[in-house]
PDB file of C-alpha atoms and ligand atoms in Angstrom:
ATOM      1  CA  UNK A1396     -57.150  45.243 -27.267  1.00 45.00           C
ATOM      2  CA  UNK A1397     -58.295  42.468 -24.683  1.00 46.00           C
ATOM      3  CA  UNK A1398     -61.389  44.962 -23.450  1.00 69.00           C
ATOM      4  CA  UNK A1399     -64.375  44.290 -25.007  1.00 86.00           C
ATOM      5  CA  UNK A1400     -65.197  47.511 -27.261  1.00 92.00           C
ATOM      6  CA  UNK A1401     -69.005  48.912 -26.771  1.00 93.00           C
ATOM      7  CA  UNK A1402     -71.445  49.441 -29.615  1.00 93.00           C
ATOM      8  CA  UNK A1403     -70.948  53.081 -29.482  1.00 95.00           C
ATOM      9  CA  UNK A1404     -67.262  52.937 -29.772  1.00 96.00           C
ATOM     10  CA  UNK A1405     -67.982  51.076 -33.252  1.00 96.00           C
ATOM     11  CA  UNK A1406     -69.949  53.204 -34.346  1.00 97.00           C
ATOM     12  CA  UNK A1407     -67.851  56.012 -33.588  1.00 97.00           C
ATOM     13  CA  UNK A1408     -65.094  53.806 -35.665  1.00 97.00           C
ATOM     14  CA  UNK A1409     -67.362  53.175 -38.470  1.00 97.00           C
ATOM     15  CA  UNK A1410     -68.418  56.483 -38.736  1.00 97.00           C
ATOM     16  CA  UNK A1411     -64.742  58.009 -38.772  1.00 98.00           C
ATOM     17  CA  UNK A1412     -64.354  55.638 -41.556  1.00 98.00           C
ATOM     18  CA  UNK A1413     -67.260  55.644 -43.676  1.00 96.00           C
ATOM     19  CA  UNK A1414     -66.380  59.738 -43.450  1.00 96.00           C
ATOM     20  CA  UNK A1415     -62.583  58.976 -44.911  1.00 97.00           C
ATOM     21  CA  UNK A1416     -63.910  56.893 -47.331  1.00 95.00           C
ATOM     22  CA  UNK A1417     -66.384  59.245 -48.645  1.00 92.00           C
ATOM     23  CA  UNK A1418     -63.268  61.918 -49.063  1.00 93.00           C
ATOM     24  CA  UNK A1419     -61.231  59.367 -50.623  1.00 92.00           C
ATOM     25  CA  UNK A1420     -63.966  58.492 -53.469  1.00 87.00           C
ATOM     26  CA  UNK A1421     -64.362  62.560 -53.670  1.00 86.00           C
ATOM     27  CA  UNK A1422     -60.400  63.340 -53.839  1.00 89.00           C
ATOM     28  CA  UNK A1423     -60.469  65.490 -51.152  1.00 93.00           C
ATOM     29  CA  UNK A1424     -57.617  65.208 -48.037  1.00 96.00           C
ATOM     30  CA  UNK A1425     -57.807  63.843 -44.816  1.00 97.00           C
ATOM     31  CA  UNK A1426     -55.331  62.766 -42.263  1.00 97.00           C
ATOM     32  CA  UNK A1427     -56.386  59.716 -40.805  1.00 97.00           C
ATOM     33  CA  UNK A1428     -54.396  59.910 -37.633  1.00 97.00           C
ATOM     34  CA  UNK A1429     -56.879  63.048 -36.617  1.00 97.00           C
ATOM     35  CA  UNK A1430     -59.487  60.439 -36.629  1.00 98.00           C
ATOM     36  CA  UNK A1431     -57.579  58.311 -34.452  1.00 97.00           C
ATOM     37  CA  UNK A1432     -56.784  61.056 -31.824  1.00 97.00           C
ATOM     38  CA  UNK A1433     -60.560  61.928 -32.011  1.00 97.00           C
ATOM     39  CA  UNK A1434     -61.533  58.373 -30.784  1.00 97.00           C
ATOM     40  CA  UNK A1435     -58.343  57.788 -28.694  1.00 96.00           C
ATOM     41  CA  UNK A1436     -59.596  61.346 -26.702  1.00 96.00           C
ATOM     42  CA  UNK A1437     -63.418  59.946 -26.192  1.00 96.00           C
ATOM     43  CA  UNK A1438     -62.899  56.246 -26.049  1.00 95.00           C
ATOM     44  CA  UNK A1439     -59.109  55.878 -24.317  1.00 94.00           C
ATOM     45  CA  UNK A1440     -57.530  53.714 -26.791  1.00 95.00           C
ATOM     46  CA  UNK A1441     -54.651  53.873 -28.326  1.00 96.00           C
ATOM     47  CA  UNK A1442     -54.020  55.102 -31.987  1.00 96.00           C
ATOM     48  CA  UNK A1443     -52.876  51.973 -32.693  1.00 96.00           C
ATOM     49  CA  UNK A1444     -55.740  50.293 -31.726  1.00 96.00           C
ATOM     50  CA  UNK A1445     -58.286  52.199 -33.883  1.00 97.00           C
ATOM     51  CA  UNK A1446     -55.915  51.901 -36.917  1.00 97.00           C
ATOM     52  CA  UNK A1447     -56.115  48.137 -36.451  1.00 96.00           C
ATOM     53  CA  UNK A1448     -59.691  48.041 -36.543  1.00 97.00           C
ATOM     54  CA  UNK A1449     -59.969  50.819 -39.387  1.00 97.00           C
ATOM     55  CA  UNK A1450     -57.902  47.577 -41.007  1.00 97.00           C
ATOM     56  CA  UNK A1451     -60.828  45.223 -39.809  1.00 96.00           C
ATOM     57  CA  UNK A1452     -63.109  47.575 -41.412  1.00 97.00           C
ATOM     58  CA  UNK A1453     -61.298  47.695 -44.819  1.00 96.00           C
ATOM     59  CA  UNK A1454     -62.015  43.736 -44.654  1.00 94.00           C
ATOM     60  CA  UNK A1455     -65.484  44.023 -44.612  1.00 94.00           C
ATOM     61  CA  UNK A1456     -65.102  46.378 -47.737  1.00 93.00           C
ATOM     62  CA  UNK A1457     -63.457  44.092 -49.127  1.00 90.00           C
ATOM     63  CA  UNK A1458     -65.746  41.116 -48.350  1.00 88.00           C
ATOM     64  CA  UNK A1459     -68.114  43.077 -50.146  1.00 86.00           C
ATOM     65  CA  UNK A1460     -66.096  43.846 -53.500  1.00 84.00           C
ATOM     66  CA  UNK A1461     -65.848  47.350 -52.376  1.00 89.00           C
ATOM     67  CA  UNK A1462     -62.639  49.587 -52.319  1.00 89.00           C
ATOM     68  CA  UNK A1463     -61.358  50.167 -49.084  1.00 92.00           C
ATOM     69  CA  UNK A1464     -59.327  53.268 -47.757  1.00 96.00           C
ATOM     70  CA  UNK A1465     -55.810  53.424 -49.296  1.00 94.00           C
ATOM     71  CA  UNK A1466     -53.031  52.665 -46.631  1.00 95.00           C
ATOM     72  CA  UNK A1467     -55.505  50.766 -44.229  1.00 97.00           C
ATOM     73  CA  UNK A1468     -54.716  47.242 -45.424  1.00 94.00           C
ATOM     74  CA  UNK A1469     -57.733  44.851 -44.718  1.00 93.00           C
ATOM     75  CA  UNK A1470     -57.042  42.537 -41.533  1.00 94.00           C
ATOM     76  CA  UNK A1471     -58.644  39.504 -41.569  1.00 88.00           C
ATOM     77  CA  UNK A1472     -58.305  38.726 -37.825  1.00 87.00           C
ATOM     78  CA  UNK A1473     -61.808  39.523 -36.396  1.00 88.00           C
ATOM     79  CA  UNK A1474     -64.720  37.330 -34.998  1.00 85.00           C
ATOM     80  CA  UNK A1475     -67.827  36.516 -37.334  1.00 84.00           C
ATOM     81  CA  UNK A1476     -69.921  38.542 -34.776  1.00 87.00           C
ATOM     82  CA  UNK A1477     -67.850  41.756 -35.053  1.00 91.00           C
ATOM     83  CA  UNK A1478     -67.964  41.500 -38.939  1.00 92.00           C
ATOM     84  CA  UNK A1479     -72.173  41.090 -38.064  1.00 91.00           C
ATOM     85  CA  UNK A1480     -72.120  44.417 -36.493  1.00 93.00           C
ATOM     86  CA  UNK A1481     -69.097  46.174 -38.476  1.00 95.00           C
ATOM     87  CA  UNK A1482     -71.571  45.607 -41.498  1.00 94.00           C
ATOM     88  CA  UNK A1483     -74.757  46.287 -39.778  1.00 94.00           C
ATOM     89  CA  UNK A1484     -73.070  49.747 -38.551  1.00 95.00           C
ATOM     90  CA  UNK A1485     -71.522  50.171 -42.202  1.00 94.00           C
ATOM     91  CA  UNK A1486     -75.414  49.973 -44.066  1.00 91.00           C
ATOM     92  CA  UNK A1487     -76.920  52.486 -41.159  1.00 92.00           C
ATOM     93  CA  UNK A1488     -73.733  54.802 -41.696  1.00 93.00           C
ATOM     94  CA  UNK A1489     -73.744  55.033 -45.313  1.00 89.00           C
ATOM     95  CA  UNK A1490     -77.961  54.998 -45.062  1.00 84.00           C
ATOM     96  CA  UNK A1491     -78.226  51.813 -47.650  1.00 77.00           C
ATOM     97  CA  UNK A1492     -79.992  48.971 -46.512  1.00 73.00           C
ATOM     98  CA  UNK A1493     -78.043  45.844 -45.349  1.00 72.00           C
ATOM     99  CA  UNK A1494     -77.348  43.130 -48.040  1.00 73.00           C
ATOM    100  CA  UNK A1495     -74.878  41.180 -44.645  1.00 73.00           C
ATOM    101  CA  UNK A1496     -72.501  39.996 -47.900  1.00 81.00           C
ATOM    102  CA  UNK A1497     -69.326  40.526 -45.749  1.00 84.00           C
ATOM    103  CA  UNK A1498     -70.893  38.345 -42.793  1.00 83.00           C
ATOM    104  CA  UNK A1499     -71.430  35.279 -45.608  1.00 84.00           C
ATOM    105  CA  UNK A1500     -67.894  35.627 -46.705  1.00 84.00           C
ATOM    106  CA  UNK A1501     -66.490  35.611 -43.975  1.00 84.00           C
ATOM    107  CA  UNK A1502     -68.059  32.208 -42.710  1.00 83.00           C
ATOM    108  CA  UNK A1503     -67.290  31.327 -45.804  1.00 83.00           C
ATOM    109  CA  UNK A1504     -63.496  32.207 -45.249  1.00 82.00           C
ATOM    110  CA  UNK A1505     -63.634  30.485 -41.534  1.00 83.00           C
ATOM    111  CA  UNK A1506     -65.647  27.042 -43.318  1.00 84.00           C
ATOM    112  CA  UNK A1507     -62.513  26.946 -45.713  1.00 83.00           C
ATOM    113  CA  UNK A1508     -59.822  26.521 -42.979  1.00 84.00           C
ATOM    114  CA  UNK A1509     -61.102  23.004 -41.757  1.00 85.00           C
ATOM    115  CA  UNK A1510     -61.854  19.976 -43.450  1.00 85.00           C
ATOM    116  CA  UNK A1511     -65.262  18.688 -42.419  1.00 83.00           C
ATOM    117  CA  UNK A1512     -65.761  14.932 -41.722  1.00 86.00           C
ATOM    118  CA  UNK A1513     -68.203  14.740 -44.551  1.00 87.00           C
ATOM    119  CA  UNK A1514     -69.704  16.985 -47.105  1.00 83.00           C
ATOM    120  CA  UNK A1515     -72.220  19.210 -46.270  1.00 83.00           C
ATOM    121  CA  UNK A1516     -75.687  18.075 -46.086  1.00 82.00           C
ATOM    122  CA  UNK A1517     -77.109  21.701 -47.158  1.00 84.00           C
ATOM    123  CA  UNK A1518     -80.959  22.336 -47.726  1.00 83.00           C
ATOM    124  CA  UNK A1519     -83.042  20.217 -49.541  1.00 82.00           C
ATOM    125  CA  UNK A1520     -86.081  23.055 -49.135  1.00 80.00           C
ATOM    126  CA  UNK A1521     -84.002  26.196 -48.703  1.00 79.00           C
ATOM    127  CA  UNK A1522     -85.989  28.989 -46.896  1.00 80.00           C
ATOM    128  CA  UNK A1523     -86.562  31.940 -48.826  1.00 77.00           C
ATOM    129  CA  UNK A1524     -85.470  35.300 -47.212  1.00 71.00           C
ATOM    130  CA  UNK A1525     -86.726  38.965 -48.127  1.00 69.00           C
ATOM    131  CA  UNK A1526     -84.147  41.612 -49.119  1.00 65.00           C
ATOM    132  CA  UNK A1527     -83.957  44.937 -49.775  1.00 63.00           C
ATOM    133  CA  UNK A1528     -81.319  46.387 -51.406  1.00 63.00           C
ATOM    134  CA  UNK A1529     -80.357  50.086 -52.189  1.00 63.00           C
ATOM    135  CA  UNK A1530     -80.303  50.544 -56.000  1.00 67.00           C
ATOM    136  CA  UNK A1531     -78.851  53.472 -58.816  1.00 74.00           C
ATOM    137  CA  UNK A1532     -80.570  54.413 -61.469  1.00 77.00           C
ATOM    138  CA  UNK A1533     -78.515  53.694 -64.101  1.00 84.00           C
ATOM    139  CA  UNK A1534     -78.540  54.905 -67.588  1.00 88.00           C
ATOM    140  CA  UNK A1535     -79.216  52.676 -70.387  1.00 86.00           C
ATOM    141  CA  UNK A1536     -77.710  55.165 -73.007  1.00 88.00           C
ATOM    142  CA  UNK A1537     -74.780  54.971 -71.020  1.00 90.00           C
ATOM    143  CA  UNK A1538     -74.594  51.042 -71.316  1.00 91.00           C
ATOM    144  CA  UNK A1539     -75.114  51.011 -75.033  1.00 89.00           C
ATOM    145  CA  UNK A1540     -72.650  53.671 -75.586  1.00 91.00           C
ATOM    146  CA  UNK A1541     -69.724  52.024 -73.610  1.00 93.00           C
ATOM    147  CA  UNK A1542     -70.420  48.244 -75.134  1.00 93.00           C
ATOM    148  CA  UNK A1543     -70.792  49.695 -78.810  1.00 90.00           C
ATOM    149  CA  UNK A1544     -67.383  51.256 -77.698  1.00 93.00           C
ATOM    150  CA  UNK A1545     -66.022  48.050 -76.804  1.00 95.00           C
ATOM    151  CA  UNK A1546     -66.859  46.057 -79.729  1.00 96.00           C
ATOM    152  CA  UNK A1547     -67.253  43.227 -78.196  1.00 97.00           C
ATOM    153  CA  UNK A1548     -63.382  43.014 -76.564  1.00 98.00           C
ATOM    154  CA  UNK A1549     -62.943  43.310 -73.078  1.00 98.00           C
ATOM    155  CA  UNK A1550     -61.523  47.094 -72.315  1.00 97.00           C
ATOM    156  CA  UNK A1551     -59.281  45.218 -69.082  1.00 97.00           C
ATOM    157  CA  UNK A1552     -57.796  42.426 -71.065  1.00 97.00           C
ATOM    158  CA  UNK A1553     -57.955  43.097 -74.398  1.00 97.00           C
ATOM    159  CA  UNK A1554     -59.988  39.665 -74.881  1.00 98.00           C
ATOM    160  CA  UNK A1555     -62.878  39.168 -76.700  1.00 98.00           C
ATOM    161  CA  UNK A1556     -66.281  38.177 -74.947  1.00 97.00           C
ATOM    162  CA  UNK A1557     -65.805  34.708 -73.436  1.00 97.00           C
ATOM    163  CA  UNK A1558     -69.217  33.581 -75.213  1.00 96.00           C
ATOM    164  CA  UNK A1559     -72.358  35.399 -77.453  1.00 93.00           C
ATOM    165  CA  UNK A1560     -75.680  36.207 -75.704  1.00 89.00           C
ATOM    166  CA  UNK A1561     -78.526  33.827 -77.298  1.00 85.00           C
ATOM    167  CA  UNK A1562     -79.140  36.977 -79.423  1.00 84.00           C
ATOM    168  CA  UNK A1563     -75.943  36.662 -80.483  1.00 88.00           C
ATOM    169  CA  UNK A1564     -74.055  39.540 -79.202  1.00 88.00           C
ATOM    170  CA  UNK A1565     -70.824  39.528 -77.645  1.00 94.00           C
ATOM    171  CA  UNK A1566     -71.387  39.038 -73.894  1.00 95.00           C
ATOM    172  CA  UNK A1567     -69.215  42.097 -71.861  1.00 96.00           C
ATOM    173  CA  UNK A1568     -70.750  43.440 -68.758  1.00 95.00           C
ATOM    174  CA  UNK A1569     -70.745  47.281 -68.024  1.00 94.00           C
ATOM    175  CA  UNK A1570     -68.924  48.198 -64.235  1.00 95.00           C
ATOM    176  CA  UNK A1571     -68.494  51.337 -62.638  1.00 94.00           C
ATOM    177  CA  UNK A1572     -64.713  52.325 -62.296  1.00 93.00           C
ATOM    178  CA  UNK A1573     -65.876  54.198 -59.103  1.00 89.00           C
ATOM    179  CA  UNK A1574     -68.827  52.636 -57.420  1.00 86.00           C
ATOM    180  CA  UNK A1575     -71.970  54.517 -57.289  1.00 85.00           C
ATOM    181  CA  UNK A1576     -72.378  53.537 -53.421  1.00 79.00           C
ATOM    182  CA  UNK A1577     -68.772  55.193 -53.288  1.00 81.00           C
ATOM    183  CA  UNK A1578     -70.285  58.681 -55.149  1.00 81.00           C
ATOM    184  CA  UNK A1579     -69.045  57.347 -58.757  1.00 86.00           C
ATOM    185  CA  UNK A1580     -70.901  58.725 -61.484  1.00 90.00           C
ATOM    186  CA  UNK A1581     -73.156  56.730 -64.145  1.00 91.00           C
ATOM    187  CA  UNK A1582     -71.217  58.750 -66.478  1.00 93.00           C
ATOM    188  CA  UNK A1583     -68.880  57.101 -69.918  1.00 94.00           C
ATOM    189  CA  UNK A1584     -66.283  58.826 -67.878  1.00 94.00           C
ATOM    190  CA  UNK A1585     -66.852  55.755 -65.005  1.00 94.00           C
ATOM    191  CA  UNK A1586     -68.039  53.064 -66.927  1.00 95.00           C
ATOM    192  CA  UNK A1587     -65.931  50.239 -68.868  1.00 97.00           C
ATOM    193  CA  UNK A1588     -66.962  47.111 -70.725  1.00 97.00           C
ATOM    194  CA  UNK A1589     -65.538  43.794 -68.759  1.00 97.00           C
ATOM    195  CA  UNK A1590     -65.579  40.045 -69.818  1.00 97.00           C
ATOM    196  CA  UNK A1591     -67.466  38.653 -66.316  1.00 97.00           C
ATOM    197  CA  UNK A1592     -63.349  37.973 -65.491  1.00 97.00           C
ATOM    198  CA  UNK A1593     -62.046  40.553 -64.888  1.00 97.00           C
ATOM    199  CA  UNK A1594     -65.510  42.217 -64.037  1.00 96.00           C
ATOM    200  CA  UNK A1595     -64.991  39.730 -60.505  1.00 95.00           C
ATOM    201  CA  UNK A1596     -60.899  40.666 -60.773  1.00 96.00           C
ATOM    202  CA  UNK A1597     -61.975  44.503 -60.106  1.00 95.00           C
ATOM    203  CA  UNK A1598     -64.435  43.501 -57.660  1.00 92.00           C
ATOM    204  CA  UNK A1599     -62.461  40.576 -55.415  1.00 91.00           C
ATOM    205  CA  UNK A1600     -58.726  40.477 -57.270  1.00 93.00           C
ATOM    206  CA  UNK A1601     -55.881  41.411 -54.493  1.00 90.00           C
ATOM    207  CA  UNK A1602     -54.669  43.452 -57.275  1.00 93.00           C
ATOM    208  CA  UNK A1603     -57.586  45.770 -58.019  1.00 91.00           C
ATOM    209  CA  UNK A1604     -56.294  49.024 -57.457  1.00 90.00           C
ATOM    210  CA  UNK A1605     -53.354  48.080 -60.235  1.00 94.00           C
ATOM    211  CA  UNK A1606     -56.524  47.276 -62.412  1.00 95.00           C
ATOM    212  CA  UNK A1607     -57.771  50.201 -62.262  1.00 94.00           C
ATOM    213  CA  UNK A1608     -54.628  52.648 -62.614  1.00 93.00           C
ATOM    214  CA  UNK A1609     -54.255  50.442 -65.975  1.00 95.00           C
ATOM    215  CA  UNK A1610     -57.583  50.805 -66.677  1.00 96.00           C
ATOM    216  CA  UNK A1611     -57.174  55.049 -66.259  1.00 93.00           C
ATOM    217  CA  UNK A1612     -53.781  55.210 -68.247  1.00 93.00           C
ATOM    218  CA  UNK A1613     -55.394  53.156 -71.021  1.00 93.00           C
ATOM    219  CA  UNK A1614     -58.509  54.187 -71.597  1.00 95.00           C
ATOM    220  CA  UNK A1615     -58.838  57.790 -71.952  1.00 92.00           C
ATOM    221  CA  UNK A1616     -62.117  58.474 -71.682  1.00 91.00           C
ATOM    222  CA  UNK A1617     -62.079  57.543 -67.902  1.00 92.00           C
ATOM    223  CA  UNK A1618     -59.488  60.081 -66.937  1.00 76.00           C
ATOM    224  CA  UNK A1619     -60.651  62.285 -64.475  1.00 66.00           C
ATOM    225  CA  UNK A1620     -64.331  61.068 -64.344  1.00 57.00           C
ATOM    226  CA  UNK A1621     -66.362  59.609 -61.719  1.00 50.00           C
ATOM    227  CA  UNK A1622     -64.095  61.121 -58.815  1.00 49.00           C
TER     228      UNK A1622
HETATM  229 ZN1   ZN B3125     -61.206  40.826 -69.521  1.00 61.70          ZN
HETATM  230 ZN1   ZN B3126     -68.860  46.029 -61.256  1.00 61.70          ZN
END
């Protein structure tokens, strides 16, 4: 993979997996080595090669707290600037508008690796920047209904609410099982009640997808919904 791969290549790549993705959320099959032979023919690389940066892709899912494509294991070994444009050609594929989360963590992730001579000066006047982010309308019935379910106990961990809202109710935050972005549905069938824990555990934890199977076995309201 030493030459340098073009902007339309990438695309072509993102595309091929934004499209897998969007069966996967939907149930529906797909073989992904029929992408790969689709590139390989118009681009020249090997299967191999696109697989590998299908992985590279599934990182920048990741990076984002998204779910990536089952059986293409994120790979964290990509340059800052090809996360920049994976994302870039992620938000344009999908048609949402760019939030660049997966290009913060993975600076973040580089920054980590080395110890820096001194701490970080930061900014005393930080600039403010404009974004625009795509946004669901969500139900509010649908909220109610799954925290008066919950009764105040987390529905992952069986815990009650770490703390009480200054109104005094137990404080549990409602997630989607199945991401709206990802075609999930703002449905009870989709929606649990987490303690902010493991809210972040199904988000960023390396073992989300067990969460979740739990999640489906246990509650039985989510079987079968949102997908
Ligand atoms: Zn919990
Ligand atoms: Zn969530």
């Amino acid at each position: 993979m030493s030459e340098n791969w073009s902007e339309e290549e990438l695309r072509a790549s993102v595309e091929a997996y934004v499209d897998m993705h969007r069966k996967e959320a939907k149930g529906e099959p797909f073989i992904k080595k029929n992408y790969y032979a689709q590139l390989s023919e118009k681009f020249g690389r090997t299967a191999k090669s696109y697989e590998y940066r299908m992985q590279n892709i599934s990182y920048v899912y990741s990076l984002q707290g998204r779910r990536w494509v089952n059986g293409l294991k994120p790979a964290r070994n990509v340059g800052a600037n090809v996360i920049q444009v994976l994302e870039r050609l992620i938000s344009e594929t999908e048609g949402q508008k760019l939030t660049a989360s997966a290009e913060f963590a993975a600076v973040v992730e580089k920054l980590k690796k080395v110890t820096p001579k001194a701490p970080p000066v930061g900014n005393i006047k930080p600039a403010n920047v404009q974004t625009t982010v795509t946004e669901y309308a969500r139900d509010p019935a649908v909220v109610a209904w799954v925290l008066s379910e919950a009764e105040g106990i987390c529905e992952c961990c069986d815990n009650p609410a770490p703390f009480k809202r200054e109104d005094g109710s137990p404080f549990l935050e409602v997630h989607h099982v199945l991401r709206l972005a990802d075609g999930g549905e703002d449905t009870i069938k989709n929606a649990v009640a987490l303690c902010p824990n493991c809210h972040r555990e199904l988000h960023y934890g390396a073992e989300k997808r067990e969460l979740v199977t739990r999640l489906r076995s246990k509650i039985s309201r989510l079987r079968n919904g949102g997908r």
